[in-house]
Amino acid sequence: MRGLVAEVAVAAPLDKPLSYLVEKALADSLRIGMRVKVPLGRRTAIGYVIAIRSGETDRLKPLLEVLGEEPLFPSGMVELLRRAADYYQYPLGEVIRTALPVGLSTGNEASVLMESHYQPAPKDGEPRGPRQRTLLAHLRRVSCASRTDLLALFPGCHASLKALVGQGFVLEEQRERLRDPFADLPPVADVRLAMTEAQKQVFAEVEQAMHAGGFAPMLLHGVTGSGKTEIYLRSIEKVLQAGRQALVLVPEIALTPQLVSRFRSRFAGDRVCLAVLHSGLSAGERFDAWRSVARGDVDIVIGARSAVFAPLGRLGMIVVDEEHESSYKQGDGFRYHARDLALMRGQMEGALVLLGSATPALTTFYRARQGKLAYLSLPERVLDRPLPDVELIDLGRERPEGILAQPLKQALLANLERGEQSLLLLNRRGFAPYLLCADCGNALRCPHCDITLTFYLSQKVLRCNYCDYRQPPPEQCPTCHGAALLPEGAGTERLEQELRDLLPTARIARMDRDTTGRKGAHQSLVTAMENRSIDVLVGTQMVAKGLDFPGVTLVGVAQTDNLLNLPDFRAAERTFTLLTQVAGRAGRGERPGRVYVQTYAPEHFSLACCARHDYLAFAREELRLRQELGYPPFGFLAHCVFSGTDRQQVESMAESLAEGLADAAIGLGVEILGPAPCPLARLRGKNRYQILLKAPLRPPLRHLLAHLARLRRILPRAVILTVDVDPLDML
């Protein structure tokens, strides 16, 4: 028997979508992109309709329920979601669930918020009370107003409104109220500076690509403070004038308020609707924003990684700001890279994709050099402001008593005397990375992870920064029972304490994950820096990411060698990028900036290139080394991690699959490294082994990954295999 069939991607670890019978009662309401409830074995599950067709229905189970009245994503996005699932080797239903806001991806939908709106009725005469007459006059002047707006203008007007409605002078209507997470964000002045010659040339090339139409991938390589955001704003103006929409991706949730302020100020008089999408919003805020975008009411979407899936139907441009940032890569579950999906989506929808950075990822820069991306350059700062002078402090010679060497201490004192702001980077949280027993050399470790416990002085606790295990610091060593437990190494807490001793009159603040955990805390610190109510800001890499503080003239980097010496082929690139980005926070205002970098390896080429602001020299040397070793962009990687509580079982399964892969890889040219214990061999109570697949070309690697998908069926439930295509973190 033939009938209507729905192809449903079930939010479960299934290889392919399932087919369900669509009964007549649901046929009229069902559309592609809708969320449904379906039978799955002995239980019910949530799924997403990706196709509707006619076909044989004799052996099909009926679809149980359609959830919601509108599709959650347009039918045109199905192909993007399919390709993403295929590329990253992840179930399609789980991909869609990741793409959707929490309130929409599950059966527990966030509610629509309604609010009373009032408008004058066509009735002659005037009400008696003076307060009622004032309210009515206002409504006649503005035609319609919400209850929130009226209460803000006329506090305590509830009774007067009720009376006006009761007397027939005013009509009351319930309308949907959108939750705006940035309603209280203070506006910023839109300073539209004349473009530099370099900006004019870049903008002309962007305009030319727009006029040509179709997919246009471009890399905007501009030094810090060169005016990349102005290029974004002017380009998006052109996109909106053409009746299309824009998507702007930022690497960190914390950066959205500053960017939202800039965009709202620029487009304030143009009736442009802007929505924000990221995981830091409440479920209701994300629900409202997503529905507004899906309905076509939004012109510009600004968001973090997951916003790449925003259901825009007329997409004309995607901006990926700070495209080099590793936070664009999802670290667990569906391990996608938002930058790469932005390029994929732009190609599918014929949109311009603009990748912006002062330190482009080497893979991106290489693609531009190969002609796969247009290369646009902004080599100088706006207003002829110079790049900061960078001085490398050799810790092998200086040997500081605490964290800071004498040259940096003197610079901080002088900067405070001049009333200028300073920023210090130390990419470690807490007071000290570990407590060490001076008697036996034992360092206190996490019982669940292969890592030392970080000591937090402010909370008087030892904490694992991976699994969040906590314990109070012991009074004696658990190994030898000695009492000489000493905090070793340095974190942001310890640096803050040293600064307070050095600069007792300074206003000092700290920006890391511990001080910005609650909602609004990060923005409070940003506002305080902008208002010059902080003299010295110390923090982790959060302080290096895209923030614009014109008052900062001094930047200090307390430590670089921990990042440079990581067991990762990208260590030099990460070091150069972080140092260049944090150095770029200095001298963005009227006064020039200075940067001090403390290191035991001042001769390393990544540091020397950073001191000269020479990205091209760094890229040449690093690409040469990568080519010799066959690492990206000259090769392609997939990282396979096996985990479970039984170490021997995990190791055995990793070896079995490695043997199966080796047989299948004959003649493909794919190198199989491992299995071997992961650098973090134990994490959250699970033992971990890894296999790294390395290939000079992508097709053979994809062929082997398809074989791995079949091999993994032999794994027992106690062993979990995660596959990370194009990995950034292999710890």
XYZ file of C-alpha atoms in Angstrom:
731
model
C 0.000 0.000 0.000
C 1.295 3.455 -0.913
C 0.955 6.584 1.168
C 2.755 9.602 2.566
C 6.166 8.849 4.113
C 8.284 11.122 6.315
C 12.051 10.682 6.465
C 12.985 11.483 10.064
C 16.440 12.099 11.502
C 16.006 10.764 15.026
C 18.012 12.409 17.811
C 19.847 9.155 18.589
C 23.140 7.511 17.511
C 21.697 5.994 14.309
C 23.547 5.581 10.999
C 20.728 6.883 8.804
C 17.263 8.516 8.932
C 14.186 6.359 9.521
C 10.959 6.236 7.490
C 7.524 6.689 9.110
C 3.959 6.603 7.849
C 2.217 9.987 7.883
C -1.445 9.410 8.692
C -4.130 11.661 7.179
C -4.718 13.559 10.424
C -1.125 14.858 10.345
C -0.576 15.166 6.586
C -1.736 18.781 6.217
C 0.300 20.114 9.146
C 3.590 18.338 8.387
C 6.462 20.171 6.657
C 10.190 19.672 6.232
C 12.114 21.092 9.186
C 9.440 20.280 11.771
C 10.079 18.438 15.005
C 8.110 15.229 15.569
C 7.619 12.459 18.094
C 8.162 8.940 16.714
C 8.248 5.341 17.991
C 11.772 3.936 18.340
C 11.884 0.353 19.535
C 9.993 0.196 22.818
C 10.215 3.918 23.492
C 9.378 7.194 21.824
C 11.971 9.629 20.519
C 12.252 13.152 19.141
C 13.174 13.526 15.487
C 13.287 16.064 12.676
C 11.578 15.775 9.292
C 14.157 16.037 6.497
C 12.031 14.778 3.574
C 8.390 13.994 2.716
C 7.589 11.622 -0.150
C 5.074 9.072 -1.354
C 6.033 5.424 -1.033
C 5.222 1.965 0.305
C 3.883 2.156 3.855
C 2.936 -1.460 4.688
C 5.822 -2.080 7.094
C 6.146 1.445 8.465
C 5.211 2.612 11.934
C 3.065 5.755 12.059
C 4.501 9.088 13.117
C 2.991 9.886 16.543
C 2.852 13.669 16.872
C 3.926 16.915 15.216
C 5.526 19.232 17.783
C 4.996 22.931 17.113
C 3.275 24.746 14.290
C 6.248 26.027 12.272
C 9.403 24.426 10.809
C 12.517 24.974 12.925
C 14.778 25.305 9.884
C 14.123 25.904 6.168
C 14.173 22.948 3.792
C 17.220 24.481 2.105
C 19.290 23.827 5.249
C 18.746 20.064 5.147
C 21.571 19.562 2.662
C 23.979 21.580 4.854
C 23.074 19.450 7.870
C 23.462 16.248 5.827
C 26.882 17.271 4.527
C 28.029 18.302 7.997
C 26.944 14.927 9.417
C 28.743 13.092 6.625
C 31.960 15.119 6.856
C 32.298 14.910 10.641
C 31.122 11.277 10.859
C 28.237 12.037 13.209
C 24.558 10.934 13.236
C 22.311 13.405 11.387
C 19.685 13.550 14.144
C 22.358 14.437 16.696
C 23.748 17.079 14.326
C 20.316 18.730 14.075
C 19.827 18.548 17.841
C 23.183 20.302 18.322
C 22.239 22.967 15.776
C 18.943 23.867 17.474
C 18.539 25.872 20.707
C 17.921 23.744 23.795
C 14.280 24.840 24.071
C 13.609 23.552 20.546
C 15.843 20.498 20.254
C 14.002 18.552 22.960
C 10.364 17.949 23.768
C 10.441 20.658 26.451
C 9.746 23.760 24.386
C 10.288 27.192 25.860
C 7.056 29.180 26.064
C 5.994 32.175 24.006
C 5.887 35.311 26.150
C 2.786 37.480 25.658
C 2.307 41.122 26.642
C -0.591 43.595 26.591
C -0.485 46.337 23.957
C -2.820 49.355 24.034
C -4.195 51.596 21.313
C -6.856 54.364 21.358
C -10.417 53.322 20.471
C -12.570 55.347 18.034
C -14.668 56.868 20.834
C -15.643 60.494 21.315
C -15.265 62.364 24.573
C -12.616 62.404 27.255
C -12.129 60.396 30.466
C -12.627 62.245 33.748
C -9.346 61.697 35.588
C -6.326 63.843 34.655
C -3.989 60.792 34.725
C -6.326 58.920 32.380
C -6.462 61.925 30.022
C -2.641 62.120 29.969
C -2.368 58.401 29.153
C -4.980 58.618 26.399
C -3.301 61.674 24.860
C -0.013 59.776 24.738
C -1.632 56.742 23.081
C -3.359 58.942 20.493
C 0.024 60.476 19.725
C 1.973 57.184 19.332
C -0.958 55.023 18.070
C 0.094 51.941 20.074
C 2.279 51.145 23.097
C 3.202 48.076 25.135
C 2.448 47.729 28.829
C 6.204 47.744 29.567
C 6.736 51.025 27.710
C 3.746 52.708 29.366
C 4.843 51.658 32.862
C 8.314 53.056 32.156
C 6.838 56.419 31.102
C 3.972 56.532 33.629
C 4.940 54.508 36.740
C 1.961 53.047 38.606
C -0.526 53.518 35.757
C -2.094 50.032 36.083
C -5.428 51.293 37.453
C -5.715 54.098 34.889
C -5.092 51.664 32.020
C -7.691 49.259 33.373
C -10.207 52.100 33.691
C -9.572 53.347 30.137
C -10.115 49.839 28.766
C -13.269 49.416 30.864
C -14.709 52.755 29.656
C -14.016 51.864 26.014
C -11.447 54.614 25.395
C -8.588 52.136 24.875
C -8.354 48.725 23.171
C -6.164 46.024 24.745
C -4.511 43.298 22.651
C -2.140 40.448 23.555
C 0.975 40.295 21.386
C 4.120 38.191 21.481
C 6.937 39.839 23.405
C 10.470 38.991 22.342
C 13.003 38.561 25.134
C 15.981 40.827 24.393
C 19.160 39.880 26.317
C 20.771 43.208 25.378
C 17.846 45.541 26.060
C 19.808 47.309 28.812
C 23.047 47.507 26.839
C 24.206 51.138 26.836
C 24.355 52.603 23.318
C 27.693 53.620 21.833
C 28.261 56.514 19.476
C 28.586 55.442 15.855
C 31.845 57.050 14.781
C 31.961 56.676 11.013
C 35.570 57.587 10.253
C 36.779 58.225 6.732
C 38.294 55.018 5.390
C 42.028 54.697 4.868
C 43.307 54.021 1.350
C 43.805 50.363 2.286
C 40.229 50.123 3.613
C 38.870 51.723 0.439
C 40.726 49.191 -1.694
C 39.513 46.251 0.408
C 35.918 47.507 0.418
C 36.007 47.987 -3.365
C 37.058 44.339 -3.787
C 34.256 43.189 -1.473
C 31.723 45.278 -3.438
C 33.000 43.839 -6.700
C 32.497 40.296 -5.382
C 28.953 41.195 -4.296
C 28.078 42.584 -7.724
C 29.444 39.444 -9.385
C 27.083 37.368 -7.243
C 27.468 33.795 -6.075
C 29.862 32.229 -3.589
C 32.847 34.464 -2.824
C 35.250 33.291 -0.073
C 37.640 36.033 1.109
C 40.339 36.365 3.776
C 40.662 39.821 5.334
C 44.143 39.881 6.889
C 44.373 43.092 8.883
C 46.697 43.979 11.744
C 45.087 44.677 15.125
C 43.350 48.057 15.067
C 43.301 48.267 11.252
C 39.531 48.761 10.975
C 38.279 45.288 10.019
C 34.958 45.875 11.833
C 34.304 48.958 9.692
C 34.690 46.781 6.588
C 32.178 44.319 8.074
C 29.666 47.102 8.787
C 29.876 48.745 5.361
C 29.723 45.390 3.568
C 26.633 44.350 5.510
C 24.969 47.678 4.657
C 25.313 46.738 0.987
C 23.967 43.234 1.629
C 20.865 44.607 3.371
C 20.290 47.127 0.583
C 20.149 44.167 -1.819
C 17.367 42.603 0.282
C 19.492 39.819 1.736
C 20.553 38.874 5.273
C 23.885 38.730 7.082
C 25.382 36.367 9.649
C 28.254 37.507 11.879
C 30.165 34.884 13.876
C 32.329 35.789 16.865
C 34.607 33.326 18.690
C 33.523 34.127 22.246
C 30.119 34.782 23.814
C 31.783 37.545 25.812
C 32.551 39.532 22.638
C 28.915 39.810 21.515
C 27.864 42.820 23.680
C 30.556 45.104 22.206
C 29.721 44.024 18.667
C 25.955 44.264 19.227
C 26.424 47.851 20.451
C 28.431 48.748 17.334
C 25.861 47.204 15.001
C 22.842 48.711 16.774
C 24.432 52.142 16.648
C 25.267 51.851 12.943
C 21.834 50.564 11.916
C 19.730 52.423 14.512
C 17.820 54.583 12.009
C 17.353 51.941 9.318
C 14.671 49.745 10.959
C 17.097 46.822 10.846
C 16.179 43.831 13.018
C 19.136 42.202 14.763
C 19.116 38.896 16.668
C 21.733 37.297 18.896
C 22.249 33.530 19.127
C 24.601 31.826 21.555
C 24.566 29.327 24.417
C 24.963 32.001 27.094
C 21.384 33.217 26.602
C 18.461 31.856 28.590
C 16.322 29.175 26.939
C 13.559 31.740 26.409
C 15.893 34.284 24.809
C 17.302 31.707 22.382
C 13.798 30.404 21.649
C 12.553 33.894 20.735
C 15.620 34.724 18.637
C 15.517 31.439 16.709
C 11.785 31.744 15.939
C 12.239 35.340 14.769
C 15.039 34.259 12.434
C 13.059 31.259 11.154
C 10.053 33.516 10.405
C 12.243 35.800 8.289
C 11.880 38.792 10.628
C 15.634 39.244 11.210
C 18.167 41.032 8.978
C 21.397 40.398 10.910
C 22.298 37.505 13.218
C 25.288 37.871 15.541
C 26.392 34.821 17.443
C 29.031 32.368 18.531
C 29.850 28.976 17.013
C 26.332 27.483 16.894
C 24.907 30.533 15.064
C 26.355 29.094 11.835
C 23.110 27.068 11.762
C 20.817 30.128 12.072
C 17.760 29.494 9.827
C 18.289 32.499 7.542
C 16.415 32.077 4.266
C 17.989 34.950 2.256
C 21.607 34.685 3.336
C 23.865 37.089 1.443
C 26.976 37.320 3.620
C 28.750 35.496 6.434
C 31.442 37.224 8.487
C 33.735 35.036 10.610
C 35.546 37.459 12.908
C 38.859 36.287 14.421
C 38.636 33.237 12.165
C 41.822 31.762 13.678
C 40.208 31.161 17.078
C 40.098 27.541 18.257
C 36.778 28.191 20.041
C 35.053 27.925 16.633
C 35.716 24.183 16.949
C 33.249 22.226 19.107
C 35.192 20.264 21.715
C 32.788 17.384 22.377
C 29.858 15.560 20.800
C 29.416 16.858 17.257
C 32.946 18.197 16.734
C 32.325 20.681 13.920
C 34.321 23.783 13.004
C 32.040 26.801 12.514
C 34.467 28.526 10.127
C 34.572 25.525 7.813
C 30.797 25.110 7.936
C 30.434 28.833 7.178
C 32.438 28.273 3.989
C 30.366 25.182 3.191
C 27.111 27.082 3.777
C 28.284 30.076 1.752
C 29.099 27.806 -1.181
C 25.694 26.113 -0.991
C 23.713 29.362 -0.682
C 25.762 31.565 -3.003
C 26.866 33.950 -0.251
C 29.984 36.029 0.288
C 32.071 34.657 3.180
C 34.535 37.079 4.778
C 37.091 35.582 7.189
C 38.796 38.260 9.277
C 41.928 38.053 11.438
C 45.197 39.741 12.338
C 46.705 36.255 12.629
C 44.934 33.968 10.139
C 45.046 30.246 10.810
C 47.874 28.804 8.717
C 45.406 26.498 6.963
C 43.344 29.547 5.937
C 46.390 31.579 4.886
C 47.680 28.666 2.800
C 44.310 28.319 1.041
C 44.442 32.022 0.202
C 47.988 31.611 -1.118
C 46.745 28.736 -3.290
C 44.048 30.999 -4.754
C 41.125 29.223 -3.067
C 40.296 32.398 -1.105
C 40.665 36.006 -2.214
C 43.369 37.689 -0.102
C 42.606 41.192 1.231
C 45.149 43.094 3.332
C 45.002 45.918 5.880
C 48.692 46.249 6.847
C 48.415 49.408 8.978
C 46.330 50.704 11.870
C 43.729 53.425 11.333
C 44.585 57.086 12.054
C 48.263 56.288 11.372
C 48.613 54.787 14.856
C 51.791 52.708 15.197
C 51.888 49.070 16.211
C 53.297 48.671 19.744
C 56.986 48.090 20.409
C 57.542 44.514 21.633
C 60.419 43.637 23.987
C 61.349 40.028 24.782
C 62.557 39.611 28.388
C 64.993 36.692 28.719
C 64.070 35.003 32.017
C 67.303 33.014 31.854
C 69.138 36.291 32.486
C 66.645 38.322 34.495
C 65.616 35.562 36.963
C 62.712 37.340 38.715
C 62.073 36.779 42.429
C 58.360 36.333 41.809
C 56.442 36.152 38.533
C 57.382 39.519 37.056
C 60.898 40.504 35.974
C 62.310 43.932 36.814
C 61.777 45.577 33.372
C 58.068 44.727 33.444
C 57.710 45.863 37.067
C 59.293 49.227 36.247
C 57.055 49.640 33.197
C 53.949 48.947 35.318
C 54.989 51.513 37.936
C 55.662 54.147 35.269
C 52.386 53.425 33.485
C 50.416 53.818 36.723
C 52.201 57.124 37.413
C 51.121 58.426 33.996
C 47.515 57.387 34.660
C 47.507 54.874 31.800
C 45.997 51.379 31.838
C 47.919 48.105 31.776
C 46.919 44.585 30.802
C 48.711 41.403 31.921
C 48.297 37.927 30.455
C 48.993 34.662 32.283
C 47.263 31.728 30.675
C 46.720 29.708 33.864
C 43.848 30.001 36.310
C 44.052 29.719 40.081
C 46.887 30.582 42.453
C 49.269 27.749 41.535
C 49.100 24.793 39.114
C 49.806 22.331 41.952
C 50.816 21.788 45.583
C 54.193 20.074 45.917
C 55.556 18.231 48.944
C 59.060 19.608 49.619
C 59.974 16.409 51.503
C 59.105 13.667 48.987
C 58.376 15.598 45.763
C 54.790 14.348 45.491
C 52.294 16.631 43.710
C 48.626 16.285 44.610
C 46.691 14.834 41.666
C 43.051 14.461 40.663
C 41.722 10.958 41.477
C 39.690 10.973 38.225
C 42.124 12.602 35.767
C 45.805 12.294 34.911
C 46.480 15.870 36.000
C 47.554 17.808 39.086
C 44.985 19.695 41.151
C 45.093 23.481 40.796
C 45.325 25.412 44.068
C 42.812 28.273 44.463
C 43.811 30.509 47.360
C 40.644 32.655 47.319
C 38.421 29.592 47.798
C 41.032 27.608 49.797
C 40.419 24.590 47.595
C 42.243 22.210 45.271
C 40.312 21.828 42.014
C 40.623 19.853 38.797
C 40.132 22.169 35.819
C 38.908 19.225 33.721
C 36.323 17.351 35.816
C 35.782 20.006 38.545
C 36.693 17.574 41.367
C 37.378 19.566 44.542
C 38.986 18.914 47.897
C 40.335 21.102 50.711
C 44.147 21.402 50.819
C 45.480 18.732 53.208
C 47.547 19.758 56.214
C 50.135 17.065 55.431
C 51.337 15.141 52.392
C 49.147 12.032 51.793
C 52.267 10.096 50.673
C 54.947 10.835 53.304
C 52.841 12.783 55.861
C 55.261 15.711 55.698
C 53.913 19.185 56.453
C 55.866 21.119 53.796
C 53.206 21.463 51.063
C 54.137 24.410 48.846
C 52.230 26.053 45.962
C 54.374 25.703 42.833
C 54.109 27.678 39.618
C 51.867 30.648 38.986
C 48.269 31.335 38.055
C 46.187 34.483 37.637
C 45.325 34.618 41.366
C 48.997 34.620 42.327
C 49.813 37.265 39.720
C 46.973 39.434 41.023
C 48.387 39.147 44.555
C 51.901 40.063 43.362
C 50.498 43.096 41.536
C 48.651 44.280 44.651
C 51.934 44.137 46.580
C 53.788 45.961 43.791
C 51.066 48.565 43.119
C 49.219 49.078 46.435
C 47.305 52.155 45.181
C 46.272 50.661 41.824
C 42.768 49.479 40.989
C 43.377 45.881 39.926
C 40.882 43.388 38.482
C 41.092 39.832 37.198
C 39.392 38.386 34.108
C 39.280 34.608 33.854
C 36.648 31.889 33.895
C 36.415 32.094 37.690
C 35.595 35.822 37.799
C 33.289 35.882 34.753
C 31.131 32.837 35.495
C 27.949 34.661 36.455
C 25.816 36.399 33.839
C 26.911 39.956 33.145
C 30.233 39.671 35.024
C 32.369 39.840 31.890
C 30.512 42.864 30.547
C 30.917 44.604 33.919
C 34.699 44.204 33.662
C 34.689 45.427 30.052
C 32.621 48.491 31.014
C 34.926 49.230 33.957
C 37.954 49.105 31.642
C 36.244 51.367 29.114
C 35.352 53.835 31.886
C 38.993 53.831 33.111
C 37.943 52.626 36.578
C 40.508 49.778 36.378
C 44.244 50.526 36.244
C 45.546 46.994 35.719
C 43.600 44.065 34.283
C 45.137 40.617 34.707
C 43.691 37.545 33.059
C 43.938 34.427 30.948
C 43.648 34.405 27.154
C 40.185 35.973 27.529
C 41.932 39.369 27.704
C 43.533 38.805 24.278
C 40.355 38.227 22.315
C 39.013 41.119 20.296
C 38.534 43.636 23.114
C 39.103 47.312 22.340
C 40.413 49.351 25.289
C 41.816 52.685 24.009
C 43.311 53.451 27.451
C 45.639 50.429 27.484
C 49.205 51.429 26.618
C 51.110 48.593 28.328
C 50.695 44.849 27.822
C 52.735 42.284 29.735
C 52.891 38.540 29.077
C 54.062 36.777 32.231
C 54.741 33.371 30.699
C 54.930 31.908 27.181
C 56.939 28.705 27.486
C 54.129 26.490 28.817
C 52.203 27.070 25.564
C 55.273 26.854 23.330
C 56.291 23.483 24.814
C 52.951 21.681 24.491
C 53.166 18.273 22.712
C 51.243 19.621 19.708
C 52.429 20.458 16.187
C 50.430 23.711 16.415
C 52.268 24.945 19.551
C 54.326 27.569 17.694
C 51.268 28.841 15.807
C 49.218 29.104 18.994
C 52.024 30.974 20.744
C 52.517 33.447 17.891
C 48.762 34.019 17.580
C 48.123 34.569 21.287
C 51.075 36.925 21.709
C 50.213 38.939 18.596
C 46.575 39.217 19.620
C 47.308 40.314 23.195
C 49.990 42.719 21.959
C 47.329 44.213 19.723
C 45.406 45.422 22.789
C 48.141 48.038 23.401
C 48.201 51.499 21.850
C 44.757 51.441 20.241
C 44.032 54.976 21.499
C 45.905 58.229 21.065
C 49.018 57.129 22.992
C 51.454 54.518 21.635
C 51.717 51.090 23.228
C 54.501 48.887 24.582
C 54.563 45.128 25.083
C 56.836 43.033 27.340
C 56.982 39.268 26.791
C 58.730 37.112 29.428
C 60.265 33.900 28.095
C 63.086 31.385 28.482
C 63.252 31.007 24.670
C 63.666 34.514 23.203
C 65.463 33.039 20.195
C 62.439 30.949 19.092
C 61.287 32.053 15.641
C 57.630 32.452 16.692
C 58.609 34.965 19.405
C 61.103 36.789 17.185
C 58.476 37.169 14.443
C 55.932 38.393 16.992
C 58.377 41.045 18.224
C 58.752 42.286 14.628
C 54.985 42.027 13.878
C 55.997 39.814 10.952
C 53.210 37.323 10.261
C 54.475 36.504 6.761
C 57.939 35.482 8.025
C 56.353 33.317 10.711
C 54.006 31.692 8.189
C 56.860 30.919 5.775
C 58.938 29.160 8.444
C 56.064 27.282 10.053
C 54.645 26.143 6.697
C 58.107 24.846 5.742
C 58.227 22.736 8.926
C 54.659 21.493 8.428
C 55.387 20.447 4.851
C 58.404 18.399 5.972
C 56.234 16.527 8.492
C 53.076 16.258 6.378
C 50.878 18.105 8.870
C 47.989 20.426 7.890
C 47.669 22.214 5.546
C 49.859 19.637 3.738
C 47.945 16.691 5.143
C 44.656 15.746 6.752
C 44.046 14.267 10.197
C 41.423 12.320 12.101
C 41.862 11.711 15.820
C 40.228 8.577 17.250
C 39.958 8.287 21.044
C 38.863 5.117 22.846
C 37.716 5.523 26.447
C 36.341 3.347 29.226
C 36.793 2.435 32.880
C 38.678 -0.840 32.178
C 42.137 0.152 30.896
C 43.005 -3.285 29.490
C 39.705 -3.530 27.623
C 40.146 -0.039 26.148
C 43.699 -0.844 25.032
C 42.605 -4.180 23.534
C 39.754 -2.618 21.541
C 42.019 0.172 20.287
C 44.537 -2.430 19.084
C 41.817 -4.499 17.366
C 40.463 -1.536 15.431
C 43.962 -0.325 14.582
C 44.687 -3.733 13.006
C 41.443 -3.573 11.029
C 42.280 -0.075 9.828
C 45.811 -1.118 8.854
C 44.421 -3.888 6.613
C 41.968 -1.476 4.976
C 44.638 1.223 4.534
C 46.893 -0.871 2.278
C 47.503 1.115 -0.892
C 45.658 4.219 0.344
C 48.683 6.111 1.618
C 47.082 6.733 5.023
C 49.459 6.604 7.988
C 48.084 5.013 11.182
C 49.826 6.226 14.337
C 49.100 4.256 17.498
C 47.284 3.069 19.430
C 48.972 4.793 22.346
C 47.807 6.333 25.617
C 46.511 9.891 25.191
C 48.655 12.667 26.719
C 45.811 12.921 29.258
C 45.650 9.148 29.710
C 42.871 9.344 32.298
C 40.063 11.894 32.153
C 36.859 12.060 34.230
C 37.419 8.508 35.438
C 37.918 7.061 31.939
C 41.126 5.518 30.578
C 41.964 6.850 27.118
C 43.864 5.498 24.105
C 44.270 7.203 20.761
C 44.852 6.460 17.088
C 45.837 9.251 14.714
C 45.020 8.861 11.023
C 47.195 11.004 8.770
C 46.833 11.308 4.996
C 48.261 13.569 2.273
C 44.842 13.700 0.561
C 41.326 13.880 1.969
C 39.534 11.152 -0.125
C 41.660 8.221 1.174
C 41.129 9.437 4.740
C 37.353 9.614 4.226
C 37.422 6.106 2.737
C 39.191 4.808 5.843
C 36.790 6.648 8.172
C 33.864 4.965 6.404
C 35.548 1.621 7.100
C 36.034 2.657 10.747
C 32.279 3.316 11.003
C 31.710 -0.357 10.158
C 34.506 -1.627 12.418
C 33.232 0.262 15.471
C 30.199 -2.048 15.654
C 32.399 -4.650 17.386
C 33.004 -2.311 20.329
C 31.349 -3.303 23.616
C 29.130 -0.714 25.296
C 31.791 -0.133 27.942
C 34.205 1.311 25.348
C 33.346 4.626 23.703
C 34.959 5.729 20.438
C 34.973 9.409 19.487
C 36.211 10.525 16.076
C 37.445 14.077 15.590
C 37.914 15.073 11.947
C 40.389 17.963 11.503
C 41.266 17.955 15.233
C 42.626 21.039 16.978
C 43.158 19.486 20.420
C 44.831 16.092 20.711
C 45.384 15.937 24.476
